[in-house]
PDB file of C-alpha atoms in Angstrom:
ATOM      1  CA  MET A1010     -29.708  -5.535  15.096  1.00  0.00           C
ATOM      2  CA  LEU A1011     -25.860  -6.162  14.825  1.00  0.00           C
ATOM      3  CA  ARG A1012     -25.784  -8.942  12.585  1.00  0.00           C
ATOM      4  CA  LEU A1013     -28.088  -6.951  10.276  1.00  0.00           C
ATOM      5  CA  VAL A1014     -25.547  -4.184   9.664  1.00  0.00           C
ATOM      6  CA  ARG A1015     -23.153  -6.356   9.374  1.00  0.00           C
ATOM      7  CA  PHE A1016     -24.743  -7.386   6.243  1.00  0.00           C
ATOM      8  CA  LEU A1017     -25.697  -4.162   4.956  1.00  0.00           C
ATOM      9  CA  VAL A1018     -21.909  -2.947   4.455  1.00  0.00           C
ATOM     10  CA  TRP A1019     -19.052  -4.111   1.891  1.00  0.00           C
ATOM     11  CA  VAL A1020     -16.015  -3.764   2.268  1.00  0.00           C
ATOM     12  CA  VAL A1021     -14.347  -2.901  -1.095  1.00  0.00           C
ATOM     13  CA  VAL A1022     -10.575  -2.631  -2.119  1.00  0.00           C
ATOM     14  CA  VAL A1023      -9.766   0.786  -3.286  1.00  0.00           C
ATOM     15  CA  GLY A1024      -6.293   2.202  -5.076  1.00  0.00           C
ATOM     16  CA  LEU A1025      -4.711   5.284  -3.216  1.00  0.00           C
ATOM     17  CA  VAL A1026      -2.700   7.158  -4.672  1.00  0.00           C
ATOM     18  CA  ASP A1027      -0.319   9.341  -2.414  1.00  0.00           C
ATOM     19  CA  SER A1028      -0.299  13.139  -3.513  1.00  0.00           C
ATOM     20  CA  ARG A1029       2.837  14.376  -2.333  1.00  0.00           C
ATOM     21  CA  TRP A1030       4.491  11.828  -4.281  1.00  0.00           C
ATOM     22  CA  ILE A1031       2.722  13.738  -6.926  1.00  0.00           C
ATOM     23  CA  GLY A1032       2.747  17.380  -6.719  1.00  0.00           C
ATOM     24  CA  MET A1033      -1.049  17.975  -4.972  1.00  0.00           C
ATOM     25  CA  LEU A1034      -2.353  18.706  -1.510  1.00  0.00           C
ATOM     26  CA  ASP A1035      -5.250  16.975  -0.064  1.00  0.00           C
ATOM     27  CA  TRP A1036      -7.777  19.032   1.817  1.00  0.00           C
ATOM     28  CA  PHE A1037     -10.365  18.251   4.722  1.00  0.00           C
ATOM     29  CA  VAL A1038     -13.105  20.860   4.388  1.00  0.00           C
ATOM     30  CA  ARG A1039     -16.480  21.441   5.902  1.00  0.00           C
ATOM     31  CA  ILE A1040     -19.233  23.094   4.621  1.00  0.00           C
ATOM     32  CA  ASP A1041     -21.872  24.762   6.751  1.00  0.00           C
ATOM     33  CA  CYS A1042     -25.282  25.818   4.210  1.00  0.00           C
ATOM     34  CA  THR A1043     -28.781  25.484   3.616  1.00  0.00           C
ATOM     35  CA  LEU A1044     -30.655  22.655   4.119  1.00  0.00           C
ATOM     36  CA  THR A1045     -32.205  23.196   0.651  1.00  0.00           C
ATOM     37  CA  ALA A1046     -28.700  23.301  -0.718  1.00  0.00           C
ATOM     38  CA  ALA A1047     -27.239  20.499   1.014  1.00  0.00           C
ATOM     39  CA  ASP A1048     -28.534  17.590  -1.654  1.00  0.00           C
ATOM     40  CA  ALA A1049     -27.470  19.755  -5.042  1.00  0.00           C
ATOM     41  CA  LEU A1050     -23.952  20.010  -3.259  1.00  0.00           C
ATOM     42  CA  THR A1051     -23.563  16.845  -1.927  1.00  0.00           C
ATOM     43  CA  ALA A1052     -25.114  15.451  -6.148  1.00  0.00           C
ATOM     44  CA  ALA A1053     -22.188  18.402  -7.234  1.00  0.00           C
ATOM     45  CA  LEU A1054     -19.374  17.504  -5.135  1.00  0.00           C
ATOM     46  CA  ALA A1055     -19.468  13.422  -5.986  1.00  0.00           C
ATOM     47  CA  GLN A1056     -19.336  13.848  -9.012  1.00  0.00           C
ATOM     48  CA  ARG A1057     -15.764  15.997  -9.164  1.00  0.00           C
ATOM     49  CA  ASP A1058     -12.097  14.003  -9.602  1.00  0.00           C
ATOM     50  CA  ASP A1059     -10.900  15.548  -7.261  1.00  0.00           C
ATOM     51  CA  THR A1060     -13.676  15.273  -4.190  1.00  0.00           C
ATOM     52  CA  SER A1061     -12.297  11.334  -3.101  1.00  0.00           C
ATOM     53  CA  TRP A1062     -15.420  11.158  -0.363  1.00  0.00           C
ATOM     54  CA  ILE A1063     -18.367  13.222   1.118  1.00  0.00           C
ATOM     55  CA  ALA A1064     -20.299  12.853   4.745  1.00  0.00           C
ATOM     56  CA  PRO A1065     -23.423  14.864   5.170  1.00  0.00           C
ATOM     57  CA  LEU A1066     -23.450  15.981   9.071  1.00  0.00           C
ATOM     58  CA  ALA A1067     -25.627  18.165  12.202  1.00  0.00           C
ATOM     59  CA  GLY A1068     -29.251  17.318  10.062  1.00  0.00           C
ATOM     60  CA  GLY A1069     -27.754  17.897   6.508  1.00  0.00           C
ATOM     61  CA  THR A1070     -26.539  21.721   7.217  1.00  0.00           C
ATOM     62  CA  ARG A1071     -22.936  20.307   7.610  1.00  0.00           C
ATOM     63  CA  LEU A1072     -21.168  18.608   4.874  1.00  0.00           C
ATOM     64  CA  THR A1073     -17.148  17.207   4.929  1.00  0.00           C
ATOM     65  CA  CYS A1074     -15.215  16.133   2.302  1.00  0.00           C
ATOM     66  CA  MET A1075     -12.115  15.169   1.141  1.00  0.00           C
ATOM     67  CA  VAL A1076     -10.877  17.417  -1.392  1.00  0.00           C
ATOM     68  CA  ARG A1077      -7.558  17.224  -3.337  1.00  0.00           C
ATOM     69  CA  THR A1078      -6.396  20.012  -5.573  1.00  0.00           C
ATOM     70  CA  PRO A1079      -2.487  20.859  -7.088  1.00  0.00           C
ATOM     71  CA  ASP A1080       0.377  21.782  -4.733  1.00  0.00           C
ATOM     72  CA  ALA A1081       0.467  25.783  -3.051  1.00  0.00           C
ATOM     73  CA  GLY A1082       2.441  26.918  -6.080  1.00  0.00           C
ATOM     74  CA  SER A1083       0.052  26.557  -8.235  1.00  0.00           C
ATOM     75  CA  ASP A1084      -3.070  28.375  -6.658  1.00  0.00           C
ATOM     76  CA  GLY A1085      -3.693  25.364  -4.624  1.00  0.00           C
ATOM     77  CA  GLY A1086      -7.368  25.157  -3.834  1.00  0.00           C
ATOM     78  CA  ARG A1087      -7.906  28.446  -4.085  1.00  0.00           C
ATOM     79  CA  PRO A1088     -10.621  28.757  -6.911  1.00  0.00           C
ATOM     80  CA  LEU A1089     -12.745  25.213  -5.996  1.00  0.00           C
ATOM     81  CA  PHE A1090     -12.890  27.094  -2.759  1.00  0.00           C
ATOM     82  CA  GLU A1091     -13.894  30.667  -3.727  1.00  0.00           C
ATOM     83  CA  HIS A1092     -16.086  29.496  -5.671  1.00  0.00           C
ATOM     84  CA  LEU A1093     -17.704  27.333  -3.208  1.00  0.00           C
ATOM     85  CA  LEU A1094     -17.678  30.686  -1.417  1.00  0.00           C
ATOM     86  CA  ARG A1095     -20.279  32.217  -4.278  1.00  0.00           C
ATOM     87  CA  THR A1096     -22.286  29.939  -4.154  1.00  0.00           C
ATOM     88  CA  PRO A1097     -25.938  30.387  -3.539  1.00  0.00           C
ATOM     89  CA  GLY A1098     -26.738  28.409  -0.268  1.00  0.00           C
ATOM     90  CA  ILE A1099     -23.507  27.855   1.784  1.00  0.00           C
ATOM     91  CA  ARG A1100     -22.791  29.689   4.279  1.00  0.00           C
ATOM     92  CA  ASP A1101     -19.124  29.103   5.376  1.00  0.00           C
ATOM     93  CA  VAL A1102     -16.380  27.305   3.833  1.00  0.00           C
ATOM     94  CA  GLU A1103     -13.495  25.742   6.277  1.00  0.00           C
ATOM     95  CA  ALA A1104     -10.684  23.712   4.716  1.00  0.00           C
ATOM     96  CA  GLY A1105      -7.214  22.197   6.708  1.00  0.00           C
ATOM     97  CA  CYS A1106      -4.718  20.579   4.305  1.00  0.00           C
ATOM     98  CA  VAL A1107      -3.742  17.659   5.362  1.00  0.00           C
ATOM     99  CA  LEU A1108       0.447  17.463   6.189  1.00  0.00           C
ATOM    100  CA  ARG A1109       1.442  14.347   6.477  1.00  0.00           C
ATOM    101  CA  GLY A1110      -1.182  10.787   7.153  1.00  0.00           C
ATOM    102  CA  VAL A1111      -1.616   9.542  10.144  1.00  0.00           C
ATOM    103  CA  GLY A1112      -2.526   5.730  11.264  1.00  0.00           C
ATOM    104  CA  GLY A1113      -3.133   4.271   7.128  1.00  0.00           C
ATOM    105  CA  TRP A1114      -6.365   2.472   7.573  1.00  0.00           C
ATOM    106  CA  ALA A1115      -5.955   1.438  11.320  1.00  0.00           C
ATOM    107  CA  GLY A1116      -8.931  -0.767  12.420  1.00  0.00           C
ATOM    108  CA  ARG A1117      -9.970  -1.621   8.405  1.00  0.00           C
ATOM    109  CA  THR A1118      -7.828  -3.997   8.595  1.00  0.00           C
ATOM    110  CA  SER A1119      -7.532  -6.049  11.393  1.00  0.00           C
ATOM    111  CA  ALA A1120      -9.694  -8.791   9.536  1.00  0.00           C
ATOM    112  CA  LEU A1121      -6.824  -9.766   8.032  1.00  0.00           C
ATOM    113  CA  ASP A1122      -3.802 -11.384   9.038  1.00  0.00           C
ATOM    114  CA  ALA A1123      -0.396 -10.180   9.182  1.00  0.00           C
ATOM    115  CA  SER A1124       0.633 -11.066   5.651  1.00  0.00           C
ATOM    116  CA  GLU A1125      -2.350 -10.269   4.282  1.00  0.00           C
ATOM    117  CA  GLN A1126      -1.896  -7.059   5.502  1.00  0.00           C
ATOM    118  CA  ALA A1127       1.790  -6.761   4.631  1.00  0.00           C
ATOM    119  CA  ALA A1128       0.487  -7.366   1.620  1.00  0.00           C
ATOM    120  CA  LEU A1129      -2.301  -4.908   0.755  1.00  0.00           C
ATOM    121  CA  LEU A1130      -0.370  -1.688   2.482  1.00  0.00           C
ATOM    122  CA  GLY A1131       3.383  -2.623   0.715  1.00  0.00           C
ATOM    123  CA  PRO A1132       6.775  -1.159   2.701  1.00  0.00           C
ATOM    124  CA  THR A1133       5.920   2.295   4.289  1.00  0.00           C
ATOM    125  CA  GLN A1134       8.013   5.092   2.481  1.00  0.00           C
ATOM    126  CA  GLU A1135       8.007   8.949   2.453  1.00  0.00           C
ATOM    127  CA  PRO A1136       8.124  11.263  -0.298  1.00  0.00           C
ATOM    128  CA  PRO A1137      11.841  13.126  -0.996  1.00  0.00           C
ATOM    129  CA  ASP A1138      12.361  15.953   0.738  1.00  0.00           C
ATOM    130  CA  GLY A1139      11.923  19.357  -2.131  1.00  0.00           C
ATOM    131  CA  PRO A1140      10.101  20.018  -4.819  1.00  0.00           C
ATOM    132  CA  GLU A1141      10.967  16.907  -6.712  1.00  0.00           C
ATOM    133  CA  VAL A1142       7.781  15.033  -7.443  1.00  0.00           C
ATOM    134  CA  PRO A1143       6.860  12.751 -10.191  1.00  0.00           C
ATOM    135  CA  THR A1144       6.117  14.501 -13.342  1.00  0.00           C
ATOM    136  CA  GLU A1145       5.070  13.428 -17.376  1.00  0.00           C
ATOM    137  CA  ALA A1146       9.161  12.986 -17.591  1.00  0.00           C
ATOM    138  CA  SER A1147       9.576  10.964 -14.928  1.00  0.00           C
ATOM    139  CA  GLY A1148       6.850   8.587 -14.106  1.00  0.00           C
ATOM    140  CA  TRP A1149       3.752  10.939 -13.916  1.00  0.00           C
ATOM    141  CA  GLY A1150       1.542  11.741 -16.868  1.00  0.00           C
ATOM    142  CA  GLU A1151      -2.155  11.613 -17.909  1.00  0.00           C
ATOM    143  CA  ALA A1152      -2.530   7.621 -18.551  1.00  0.00           C
ATOM    144  CA  GLU A1153      -1.034   7.394 -14.670  1.00  0.00           C
ATOM    145  CA  ALA A1154      -3.751   9.906 -13.420  1.00  0.00           C
ATOM    146  CA  ARG A1155      -6.475   7.933 -15.530  1.00  0.00           C
ATOM    147  CA  LEU A1156      -4.951   4.054 -13.969  1.00  0.00           C
ATOM    148  CA  ALA A1157      -4.977   5.659 -10.375  1.00  0.00           C
ATOM    149  CA  GLY A1158      -9.000   6.448 -10.999  1.00  0.00           C
ATOM    150  CA  GLU A1159      -9.897   3.491 -12.610  1.00  0.00           C
ATOM    151  CA  LEU A1160      -8.394   1.579  -9.254  1.00  0.00           C
ATOM    152  CA  ALA A1161      -9.996   4.282  -6.818  1.00  0.00           C
ATOM    153  CA  LEU A1162     -12.692   3.267  -7.530  1.00  0.00           C
ATOM    154  CA  ASP A1163     -11.547  -0.696  -7.802  1.00  0.00           C
ATOM    155  CA  GLY A1164      -8.634  -1.825  -6.841  1.00  0.00           C
ATOM    156  CA  ARG A1165      -8.996  -5.035  -7.485  1.00  0.00           C
ATOM    157  CA  ALA A1166      -9.508  -4.058 -10.960  1.00  0.00           C
ATOM    158  CA  ASP A1167      -8.185  -6.387 -13.572  1.00  0.00           C
ATOM    159  CA  VAL A1168      -5.347  -5.555 -16.234  1.00  0.00           C
ATOM    160  CA  ALA A1169      -7.190  -5.881 -19.600  1.00  0.00           C
ATOM    161  CA  ARG A1170      -9.464  -2.979 -17.922  1.00  0.00           C
ATOM    162  CA  LEU A1171      -6.474  -0.948 -16.521  1.00  0.00           C
ATOM    163  CA  ALA A1172      -5.155  -1.624 -20.824  1.00  0.00           C
ATOM    164  CA  ALA A1173      -8.395   0.249 -21.954  1.00  0.00           C
ATOM    165  CA  VAL A1174      -8.014   3.061 -19.243  1.00  0.00           C
ATOM    166  CA  THR A1175      -4.665   4.400 -20.294  1.00  0.00           C
ATOM    167  CA  GLY A1176      -4.087   3.018 -23.576  1.00  0.00           C
ATOM    168  CA  TRP A1177      -1.596   0.843 -22.582  1.00  0.00           C
ATOM    169  CA  SER A1178      -0.337  -2.876 -23.713  1.00  0.00           C
ATOM    170  CA  ALA A1179      -1.052  -5.083 -20.336  1.00  0.00           C
ATOM    171  CA  SER A1180       2.640  -5.699 -19.385  1.00  0.00           C
ATOM    172  CA  THR A1181       2.763  -1.923 -19.792  1.00  0.00           C
ATOM    173  CA  VAL A1182      -0.060  -1.575 -16.850  1.00  0.00           C
ATOM    174  CA  ARG A1183       1.513  -4.955 -15.294  1.00  0.00           C
ATOM    175  CA  ARG A1184       5.021  -3.026 -15.244  1.00  0.00           C
ATOM    176  CA  ARG A1185       3.646   0.375 -14.191  1.00  0.00           C
ATOM    177  CA  VAL A1186       1.773  -0.691 -11.532  1.00  0.00           C
ATOM    178  CA  ALA A1187       4.389  -2.225  -9.816  1.00  0.00           C
ATOM    179  CA  GLY A1188       7.185   1.266 -10.835  1.00  0.00           C
ATOM    180  CA  LEU A1189       4.016   2.959  -8.529  1.00  0.00           C
ATOM    181  CA  ARG A1190       3.894   0.313  -6.003  1.00  0.00           C
ATOM    182  CA  ALA A1191       7.572  -0.362  -5.545  1.00  0.00           C
ATOM    183  CA  ALA A1192       8.184   3.620  -5.098  1.00  0.00           C
ATOM    184  CA  GLY A1193       5.849   4.605  -2.362  1.00  0.00           C
ATOM    185  CA  VAL A1194       3.277   5.981  -5.194  1.00  0.00           C
ATOM    186  CA  TYR A1195       0.646   3.681  -5.262  1.00  0.00           C
ATOM    187  CA  ARG A1196      -0.645   1.282  -2.261  1.00  0.00           C
ATOM    188  CA  GLY A1197      -3.868  -0.829  -1.814  1.00  0.00           C
ATOM    189  CA  GLY A1198      -6.384  -0.163   0.992  1.00  0.00           C
ATOM    190  CA  VAL A1199      -9.714  -1.317   2.554  1.00  0.00           C
ATOM    191  CA  GLY A1200     -12.328   0.579   2.568  1.00  0.00           C
ATOM    192  CA  LEU A1201     -16.149  -0.066   3.913  1.00  0.00           C
ATOM    193  CA  ARG A1202     -19.371   0.437   1.816  1.00  0.00           C
ATOM    194  CA  PRO A1203     -22.914   0.527   2.797  1.00  0.00           C
TER     195      PRO A1203
END
């Protein structure tokens, strides 16, 4: 049986953006809901660009998800959370802001040797202290957000596809990805997909 499970799980390469660098907050959200509301709520959250993953728990009446919202200076995730509380079938919503990621992808890169792990994870850097974060003027804009969205779906996306998504030339895509990696804003990661 263990072998069968092993073949049903795919390892995928994804692109990850450190939200602290771009003025966003990550929230770990737990939602208690009725069984009848769970499927529609799961589908609705899965369609949102700001939801990075969602998982049902407790027989389908509890959902957990990770949501990215603007920082607290711009109302944070308040509108989303208030909307969830007004949604029929939702009993309770609890959200905790992720202050600092811990451990990265521990255990998920164990199949890689040290040089492959270093190439995938890249150098670890801390974001700048204070409110100064990359903005459109300093290097983070709509095109970068589209680039990050595409890389989140497939961290191995080819340059032509990324150029089509961003509207940039291939050389600009290569330069921007390299720059975002060097700054610690973007890194590759490994995920598991059933």
